[in-house]
CSV table of N, CA and C in Angstrom, one decimal:
chain,number,residue,atom,x,y,z
P,1,MET,N,31.7,23.8,-6.4
P,1,MET,CA,31.8,24.1,-5.0
P,1,MET,C,31.2,22.9,-4.2
P,2,LEU,N,30.0,22.6,-4.5
P,2,LEU,CA,29.3,21.5,-3.7
P,2,LEU,C,30.1,20.2,-3.9
P,3,LYS,N,30.5,19.9,-5.2
P,3,LYS,CA,31.2,18.7,-5.5
P,3,LYS,C,32.5,18.6,-4.6
P,4,ALA,N,33.2,19.7,-4.5
P,4,ALA,CA,34.5,19.7,-3.7
P,4,ALA,C,34.2,19.4,-2.3
P,5,ARG,N,33.1,20.0,-1.7
P,5,ARG,CA,32.7,19.7,-0.3
P,5,ARG,C,32.4,18.2,-0.2
P,6,ILE,N,31.7,17.7,-1.1
P,6,ILE,CA,31.3,16.2,-1.0
P,6,ILE,C,32.6,15.4,-1.0
P,7,VAL,N,33.5,15.7,-2.0
P,7,VAL,CA,34.7,14.9,-2.1
P,7,VAL,C,35.5,15.0,-0.8
P,8,SER,N,35.7,16.2,-0.3
P,8,SER,CA,36.5,16.4,1.0
P,8,SER,C,35.8,15.7,2.1
P,9,GLY,N,34.5,15.7,2.2
P,9,GLY,CA,33.7,14.9,3.2
P,9,GLY,C,34.0,13.4,3.1
P,10,ILE,N,33.9,12.9,1.9
P,10,ILE,CA,34.2,11.5,1.7
P,10,ILE,C,35.6,11.1,2.1
P,11,LEU,N,36.6,12.0,1.7
P,11,LEU,CA,38.0,11.7,2.1
P,11,LEU,C,38.2,11.8,3.6
P,12,ALA,N,37.5,12.7,4.2
P,12,ALA,CA,37.6,12.8,5.7
P,12,ALA,C,37.1,11.6,6.4
P,13,ARG,N,35.9,11.1,5.9
P,13,ARG,CA,35.3,9.9,6.5
P,13,ARG,C,36.3,8.7,6.3
P,14,MET,N,36.9,8.6,5.1
P,14,MET,CA,37.8,7.5,4.8
P,14,MET,C,39.0,7.5,5.8
P,15,SER,N,39.5,8.7,6.0
P,15,SER,CA,40.7,8.8,6.8
P,15,SER,C,40.4,8.5,8.3
P,16,LEU,N,39.1,8.7,8.7
P,16,LEU,CA,38.7,8.5,10.0
P,16,LEU,C,38.4,7.0,10.3
P,17,ALA,N,38.1,6.3,9.2
P,17,ALA,CA,37.6,4.9,9.3
P,17,ALA,C,38.6,4.0,10.0
P,18,GLY,N,39.9,4.2,9.6
P,18,GLY,CA,40.9,3.4,10.3
P,18,GLY,C,41.5,2.3,9.4
P,19,LEU,N,42.6,1.7,9.9
P,19,LEU,CA,43.4,0.7,9.2
P,19,LEU,C,43.0,-0.7,9.8
P,20,VAL,N,42.5,-1.6,8.9
P,20,VAL,CA,42.0,-2.9,9.3
P,20,VAL,C,42.9,-4.0,8.7
P,21,LEU,N,43.3,-4.9,9.5
P,21,LEU,CA,44.1,-6.1,9.0
P,21,LEU,C,43.1,-7.3,8.9
P,22,VAL,N,43.0,-7.8,7.6
P,22,VAL,CA,42.2,-8.9,7.4
P,22,VAL,C,43.0,-10.2,7.3
P,23,VAL,N,42.8,-11.2,8.1
P,23,VAL,CA,43.5,-12.4,8.2
P,23,VAL,C,42.6,-13.5,7.7
P,24,GLU,N,42.8,-14.0,6.5
P,24,GLU,CA,41.9,-15.0,5.9
P,24,GLU,C,42.7,-15.8,4.9
P,25,ASP,N,42.7,-17.2,5.1
P,25,ASP,CA,43.4,-18.0,4.2
P,25,ASP,C,42.8,-18.3,2.9
P,26,GLU,N,41.4,-18.1,2.8
P,26,GLU,CA,40.7,-18.4,1.5
P,26,GLU,C,40.8,-17.1,0.7
P,27,ASP,N,41.5,-17.2,-0.4
P,27,ASP,CA,41.7,-16.0,-1.3
P,27,ASP,C,40.5,-15.3,-1.7
P,28,PRO,N,39.4,-16.0,-2.2
P,28,PRO,CA,38.2,-15.3,-2.7
P,28,PRO,C,37.5,-14.6,-1.5
P,29,VAL,N,37.5,-15.2,-0.3
P,29,VAL,CA,36.8,-14.6,0.8
P,29,VAL,C,37.6,-13.4,1.3
P,30,ARG,N,38.9,-13.5,1.3
P,30,ARG,CA,39.8,-12.4,1.7
P,30,ARG,C,39.6,-11.2,0.8
P,31,ARG,N,39.6,-11.5,-0.5
P,31,ARG,CA,39.5,-10.4,-1.5
P,31,ARG,C,38.1,-9.7,-1.4
P,32,TYR,N,37.1,-10.5,-1.2
P,32,TYR,CA,35.7,-10.0,-1.0
P,32,TYR,C,35.6,-9.1,0.2
P,33,THR,N,36.2,-9.6,1.3
P,33,THR,CA,36.1,-8.8,2.6
P,33,THR,C,36.9,-7.5,2.4
P,34,VAL,N,38.0,-7.6,1.8
P,34,VAL,CA,38.8,-6.4,1.6
P,34,VAL,C,38.1,-5.4,0.8
P,35,SER,N,37.4,-5.8,-0.3
P,35,SER,CA,36.7,-4.9,-1.2
P,35,SER,C,35.5,-4.3,-0.4
P,36,LEU,N,34.8,-5.0,0.4
P,36,LEU,CA,33.7,-4.5,1.2
P,36,LEU,C,34.3,-3.4,2.2
P,37,LEU,N,35.3,-3.7,2.9
P,37,LEU,CA,35.9,-2.8,3.8
P,37,LEU,C,36.4,-1.5,3.2
P,38,GLU,N,37.0,-1.6,2.0
P,38,GLU,CA,37.4,-0.4,1.3
P,38,GLU,C,36.2,0.4,0.8
P,39,GLU,N,35.1,-0.3,0.4
P,39,GLU,CA,33.9,0.4,0.0
P,39,GLU,C,33.3,1.2,1.2
P,40,LEU,N,33.5,0.6,2.4
P,40,LEU,CA,33.1,1.3,3.7
P,40,LEU,C,34.0,2.4,4.1
P,41,GLY,N,35.1,2.6,3.5
P,41,GLY,CA,36.0,3.7,3.8
P,41,GLY,C,37.2,3.3,4.6
P,42,PHE,N,37.5,2.0,4.9
P,42,PHE,CA,38.6,1.6,5.6
P,42,PHE,C,39.8,1.4,4.7
P,43,THR,N,41.0,1.6,5.3
P,43,THR,CA,42.2,1.2,4.6
P,43,THR,C,42.5,-0.2,5.1
P,44,VAL,N,43.0,-1.1,4.2
P,44,VAL,CA,43.1,-2.5,4.6
P,44,VAL,C,44.5,-3.1,4.3
P,45,LEU,N,44.9,-3.8,5.3
P,45,LEU,CA,46.1,-4.7,5.1
P,45,LEU,C,45.6,-6.1,5.0
P,46,GLN,N,46.3,-7.0,4.3
P,46,GLN,CA,45.9,-8.4,4.2
P,46,GLN,C,47.0,-9.4,4.6
P,47,ALA,N,46.5,-10.5,5.2
P,47,ALA,CA,47.4,-11.6,5.5
P,47,ALA,C,46.7,-12.9,5.2
P,48,SER,N,47.4,-13.8,4.5
P,48,SER,CA,46.8,-15.0,4.1
P,48,SER,C,47.0,-16.1,5.1
P,49,ASP,N,47.7,-15.9,6.2
P,49,ASP,CA,47.9,-16.9,7.2
P,49,ASP,C,48.3,-16.2,8.5
P,50,GLY,N,48.3,-17.0,9.6
P,50,GLY,CA,48.6,-16.5,10.9
P,50,GLY,C,50.0,-16.0,11.0
P,51,VAL,N,51.0,-16.6,10.4
P,51,VAL,CA,52.4,-16.2,10.5
P,51,VAL,C,52.6,-14.8,9.9
P,52,GLU,N,52.0,-14.6,8.7
P,52,GLU,CA,52.0,-13.3,8.0
P,52,GLU,C,51.3,-12.2,8.9
P,53,ALA,N,50.2,-12.6,9.5
P,53,ALA,CA,49.4,-11.7,10.4
P,53,ALA,C,50.3,-11.2,11.5
P,54,ILE,N,51.0,-12.1,12.2
P,54,ILE,CA,51.8,-11.8,13.3
P,54,ILE,C,53.0,-10.9,12.9
P,55,ALA,N,53.6,-11.2,11.8
P,55,ALA,CA,54.6,-10.3,11.2
P,55,ALA,C,54.1,-8.9,11.0
P,56,ILE,N,53.0,-8.8,10.4
P,56,ILE,CA,52.4,-7.4,10.2
P,56,ILE,C,52.1,-6.7,11.5
P,57,LEU,N,51.5,-7.5,12.4
P,57,LEU,CA,51.2,-6.9,13.7
P,57,LEU,C,52.5,-6.4,14.5
P,58,ARG,N,53.5,-7.2,14.4
P,58,ARG,CA,54.8,-6.8,15.0
P,58,ARG,C,55.3,-5.5,14.5
P,59,GLU,N,55.1,-5.2,13.2
P,59,GLU,CA,55.6,-4.0,12.6
P,59,GLU,C,54.6,-2.8,12.8
P,60,ARG,N,53.3,-3.1,12.7
P,60,ARG,CA,52.4,-2.0,12.6
P,60,ARG,C,51.2,-2.0,13.6
P,61,SER,N,51.3,-2.8,14.7
P,61,SER,CA,50.2,-2.9,15.6
P,61,SER,C,49.7,-1.5,16.1
P,62,ALA,N,50.6,-0.6,16.3
P,62,ALA,CA,50.2,0.7,16.8
P,62,ALA,C,49.3,1.5,15.8
P,63,GLU,N,49.4,1.2,14.5
P,63,GLU,CA,48.6,1.8,13.5
P,63,GLU,C,47.3,1.1,13.2
P,64,ILE,N,47.2,-0.2,13.5
P,64,ILE,CA,46.1,-1.0,13.1
P,64,ILE,C,44.9,-0.8,14.1
P,65,SER,N,43.8,-0.4,13.5
P,65,SER,CA,42.6,-0.1,14.3
P,65,SER,C,41.8,-1.3,14.8
P,66,ALA,N,41.9,-2.4,13.9
P,66,ALA,CA,41.2,-3.6,14.2
P,66,ALA,C,41.7,-4.7,13.3
P,67,MET,N,41.5,-5.9,13.8
P,67,MET,CA,41.9,-7.1,13.0
P,67,MET,C,40.7,-8.0,12.8
P,68,LEU,N,40.4,-8.4,11.6
P,68,LEU,CA,39.5,-9.5,11.3
P,68,LEU,C,40.3,-10.8,11.2
P,69,LEU,N,40.0,-11.7,12.1
P,69,LEU,CA,40.8,-12.9,12.2
P,69,LEU,C,39.9,-14.1,11.9
P,70,ASP,N,40.3,-14.9,10.9
P,70,ASP,CA,39.6,-16.1,10.6
P,70,ASP,C,39.9,-17.1,11.7
P,71,HIS,N,38.8,-17.8,12.1
P,71,HIS,CA,39.0,-18.7,13.2
P,71,HIS,C,39.7,-20.0,12.7
P,72,SER,N,39.4,-20.5,11.5
P,72,SER,CA,40.0,-21.8,11.1
P,72,SER,C,40.9,-21.5,9.9
P,73,MET,N,42.2,-21.7,10.1
P,73,MET,CA,43.2,-21.6,9.1
P,73,MET,C,44.2,-22.7,9.2
P,74,PRO,N,44.8,-23.2,8.1
P,74,PRO,CA,45.9,-24.1,8.2
P,74,PRO,C,47.1,-23.4,8.8
P,75,GLY,N,48.0,-24.2,9.4
P,75,GLY,CA,49.2,-23.6,10.0
P,75,GLY,C,48.7,-23.1,11.4
P,76,LEU,N,48.9,-21.8,11.6
P,76,LEU,CA,48.4,-21.2,12.9
P,76,LEU,C,47.0,-20.9,12.7
P,77,SER,N,46.2,-21.5,13.7
P,77,SER,CA,44.7,-21.2,13.7
P,77,SER,C,44.5,-19.8,14.2
P,78,GLY,N,43.3,-19.3,14.1
P,78,GLY,CA,42.9,-18.0,14.7
P,78,GLY,C,43.2,-18.0,16.2
P,79,GLU,N,42.9,-19.1,16.9
P,79,GLU,CA,43.2,-19.2,18.3
P,79,GLU,C,44.7,-19.1,18.6
P,80,GLU,N,45.5,-19.7,17.8
P,80,GLU,CA,46.9,-19.7,18.0
P,80,GLU,C,47.5,-18.3,17.7
P,81,VAL,N,47.0,-17.6,16.7
P,81,VAL,CA,47.4,-16.2,16.4
P,81,VAL,C,47.0,-15.3,17.6
P,82,LEU,N,45.8,-15.5,18.1
P,82,LEU,CA,45.3,-14.7,19.2
P,82,LEU,C,46.2,-14.9,20.4
P,83,ALA,N,46.6,-16.2,20.7
P,83,ALA,CA,47.4,-16.5,21.9
P,83,ALA,C,48.8,-15.8,21.7
P,84,GLN,N,49.4,-15.8,20.5
P,84,GLN,CA,50.7,-15.2,20.2
P,84,GLN,C,50.6,-13.7,20.4
P,85,VAL,N,49.5,-13.1,19.9
P,85,VAL,CA,49.3,-11.7,20.0
P,85,VAL,C,49.3,-11.3,21.4
P,86,GLU,N,48.6,-12.0,22.2
P,86,GLU,CA,48.5,-11.7,23.7
P,86,GLU,C,49.8,-11.9,24.4
P,87,ARG,N,50.5,-13.0,24.0
P,87,ARG,CA,51.9,-13.3,24.6
P,87,ARG,C,52.8,-12.1,24.4
P,88,GLU,N,52.8,-11.6,23.2
P,88,GLU,CA,53.7,-10.5,22.8
P,88,GLU,C,53.2,-9.1,23.2
P,89,GLY,N,52.0,-9.1,23.8
P,89,GLY,CA,51.5,-7.8,24.2
P,89,GLY,C,51.1,-6.8,23.1
P,90,LEU,N,50.8,-7.4,21.9
P,90,LEU,CA,50.4,-6.6,20.8
P,90,LEU,C,48.9,-6.3,21.0
P,91,VAL,N,48.6,-5.0,21.0
P,91,VAL,CA,47.2,-4.6,21.4
P,91,VAL,C,46.5,-4.2,20.1
P,92,VAL,N,45.5,-5.0,19.8
P,92,VAL,CA,44.6,-4.7,18.6
P,92,VAL,C,43.3,-5.3,18.9
P,93,PRO,N,42.2,-4.6,18.7
P,93,PRO,CA,40.8,-5.2,18.8
P,93,PRO,C,40.7,-6.3,17.7
P,94,VAL,N,40.2,-7.5,18.2
P,94,VAL,CA,40.1,-8.6,17.3
P,94,VAL,C,38.6,-8.9,17.0
P,95,VAL,N,38.2,-9.0,15.8
P,95,VAL,CA,36.9,-9.5,15.4
P,95,VAL,C,37.1,-10.9,14.8
P,96,LEU,N,36.5,-11.9,15.4
P,96,LEU,CA,36.7,-13.2,14.9
P,96,LEU,C,35.7,-13.5,13.7
P,97,THR,N,36.1,-14.1,12.7
P,97,THR,CA,35.2,-14.5,11.6
P,97,THR,C,35.2,-16.0,11.5
P,98,SER,N,34.0,-16.6,11.2
P,98,SER,CA,33.9,-18.0,11.2
P,98,SER,C,32.6,-18.4,10.6
P,99,GLY,N,32.6,-19.7,10.1
P,99,GLY,CA,31.4,-20.3,9.7
P,99,GLY,C,30.6,-20.8,10.8
P,100,TYR,N,31.3,-21.0,12.0
P,100,TYR,CA,30.6,-21.5,13.2
P,100,TYR,C,29.7,-20.4,13.8
P,101,ASP,N,28.7,-20.8,14.5
P,101,ASP,CA,27.8,-19.9,15.1
P,101,ASP,C,28.5,-19.1,16.3
P,102,ARG,N,28.0,-17.9,16.6
P,102,ARG,CA,28.6,-17.0,17.5
P,102,ARG,C,28.7,-17.7,18.9
P,103,ALA,N,27.6,-18.4,19.3
P,103,ALA,CA,27.6,-18.9,20.7
P,103,ALA,C,28.7,-19.9,20.9
P,104,SER,N,29.0,-20.8,19.9
P,104,SER,CA,30.1,-21.7,20.1
P,104,SER,C,31.5,-21.0,20.1
P,105,LEU,N,31.6,-20.0,19.3
P,105,LEU,CA,32.9,-19.2,19.4
P,105,LEU,C,33.0,-18.5,20.7
P,106,GLU,N,31.9,-17.9,21.2
P,106,GLU,CA,32.0,-17.2,22.5
P,106,GLU,C,32.5,-18.1,23.6
P,107,ARG,N,32.0,-19.4,23.6
P,107,ARG,CA,32.4,-20.4,24.6
P,107,ARG,C,33.9,-20.7,24.4
P,108,ARG,N,34.3,-20.9,23.2
P,108,ARG,CA,35.6,-21.4,22.9
P,108,ARG,C,36.7,-20.3,23.2
P,109,PHE,N,36.3,-19.0,23.0
P,109,PHE,CA,37.2,-17.9,23.2
P,109,PHE,C,36.9,-17.1,24.5
P,110,ALA,N,36.2,-17.7,25.4
P,110,ALA,CA,35.8,-17.0,26.6
P,110,ALA,C,36.9,-16.4,27.4
P,111,GLY,N,38.1,-16.9,27.4
P,111,GLY,CA,39.3,-16.4,28.1
P,111,GLY,C,40.0,-15.2,27.4
P,112,HIS,N,39.6,-14.9,26.1
P,112,HIS,CA,40.2,-13.9,25.3
P,112,HIS,C,39.4,-12.7,25.2
P,113,ASP,N,40.1,-11.6,24.9
P,113,ASP,CA,39.4,-10.3,24.8
P,113,ASP,C,39.0,-10.1,23.3
P,114,ILE,N,37.8,-10.4,23.0
P,114,ILE,CA,37.3,-10.4,21.6
P,114,ILE,C,36.4,-9.2,21.4
P,115,ALA,N,36.7,-8.4,20.4
P,115,ALA,CA,35.9,-7.1,20.2
P,115,ALA,C,34.6,-7.4,19.4
P,116,GLY,N,34.5,-8.5,18.7
P,116,GLY,CA,33.3,-8.8,18.0
P,116,GLY,C,33.4,-10.2,17.2
P,117,TYR,N,32.3,-10.6,16.8
P,117,TYR,CA,32.2,-11.9,16.0
P,117,TYR,C,31.4,-11.6,14.7
P,118,LEU,N,31.9,-12.2,13.7
P,118,LEU,CA,31.1,-12.2,12.4
P,118,LEU,C,31.0,-13.6,11.9
P,119,GLN,N,29.8,-14.0,11.7
P,119,GLN,CA,29.5,-15.4,11.1
P,119,GLN,C,29.5,-15.3,9.6
P,120,LYS,N,30.3,-16.1,8.9
P,120,LYS,CA,30.3,-16.2,7.5
P,120,LYS,C,29.1,-17.0,7.0
P,121,PRO,N,28.6,-16.6,5.9
P,121,PRO,CA,28.8,-15.4,5.1
P,121,PRO,C,28.2,-14.2,5.8
P,122,PHE,N,28.8,-13.1,5.8
P,122,PHE,CA,28.3,-11.9,6.5
P,122,PHE,C,27.9,-10.9,5.5
P,123,ARG,N,26.9,-10.0,5.9
P,123,ARG,CA,26.4,-8.9,5.1
P,123,ARG,C,27.3,-7.7,5.4
P,124,ILE,N,27.3,-6.8,4.4
P,124,ILE,CA,28.1,-5.6,4.5
P,124,ILE,C,27.7,-4.8,5.8
P,125,GLU,N,26.4,-4.8,6.1
P,125,GLU,CA,25.9,-4.0,7.2
P,125,GLU,C,26.5,-4.6,8.5
P,126,ALA,N,26.5,-5.9,8.6
P,126,ALA,CA,27.1,-6.5,9.8
P,126,ALA,C,28.6,-6.2,9.9
P,127,LEU,N,29.2,-6.3,8.8
P,127,LEU,CA,30.7,-6.0,8.7
P,127,LEU,C,30.9,-4.6,9.2
P,128,ASP,N,30.2,-3.7,8.6
P,128,ASP,CA,30.3,-2.3,9.0
P,128,ASP,C,30.2,-2.0,10.5
P,129,GLU,N,29.1,-2.5,11.0
P,129,GLU,CA,28.7,-2.2,12.4
P,129,GLU,C,29.8,-2.9,13.3
P,130,THR,N,30.2,-4.1,13.1
P,130,THR,CA,31.1,-4.8,13.9
P,130,THR,C,32.5,-4.2,13.9
P,131,VAL,N,33.0,-3.9,12.7
P,131,VAL,CA,34.3,-3.3,12.6
P,131,VAL,C,34.3,-1.9,13.2
P,132,ARG,N,33.3,-1.1,12.9
P,132,ARG,CA,33.3,0.2,13.5
P,132,ARG,C,33.3,0.2,15.0
P,133,LEU,N,32.6,-0.8,15.6
P,133,LEU,CA,32.6,-0.9,17.1
P,133,LEU,C,34.0,-1.3,17.6
P,134,ALA,N,34.7,-2.1,16.9
P,134,ALA,CA,36.0,-2.5,17.2
P,134,ALA,C,37.0,-1.4,17.1
P,135,VAL,N,36.8,-0.6,16.0
P,135,VAL,CA,37.7,0.6,15.8
P,135,VAL,C,37.4,1.6,16.9
P,136,ALA,N,36.2,1.8,17.3
P,136,ALA,CA,35.8,2.8,18.4
P,136,ALA,C,36.4,2.3,19.7
P,137,ARG,N,36.4,1.0,19.9
P,137,ARG,CA,37.0,0.5,21.1
P,137,ARG,C,38.5,0.8,21.2
P,138,ARG,N,39.2,0.7,20.0
P,138,ARG,CA,40.6,1.0,19.9
P,138,ARG,C,40.8,2.5,20.2
P,139,ALA,N,40.0,3.3,19.7
P,139,ALA,CA,40.1,4.8,19.8
P,139,ALA,C,39.9,5.1,21.3
P,140,GLN,N,39.0,4.5,22.0
P,140,GLN,CA,38.8,4.8,23.4
P,140,GLN,C,39.9,4.3,24.3
P,141,ALA,N,40.6,3.2,23.9
P,141,ALA,CA,41.7,2.7,24.7
P,141,ALA,C,43.0,3.6,24.6
P,142,SER,N,43.1,4.4,23.5
P,142,SER,CA,44.3,5.2,23.3
P,142,SER,C,44.2,6.6,23.8
């Protein structure tokens, strides 16, 4: 009986956590981030570049609770992805991930609506807090 309640509680938490899109061109970093998010109870979609991210957002932006967007990627940069998302009116809270410090990112992205910043390498606690705040922001907006 207790075990069934624990399992149902875990499943309920997982379903409430939300759907997160991870946009990261470095395969090991993407896989690691996805595994941490899944451990935290999120459902995760992955994109290895900006073009793939925009395609996923066009199809599923209404379902996506938050997007972790790598700042530096070949092809479309995080900044270009963000500009395209805004141009198309795709609404999703964006958490920028980067090796650069937060202050320089805040200056660079001052004109954009950014839900949070994560400096790589990040700890699971920072990931959890930042993504949950972005997801809560999405929930409040709808």
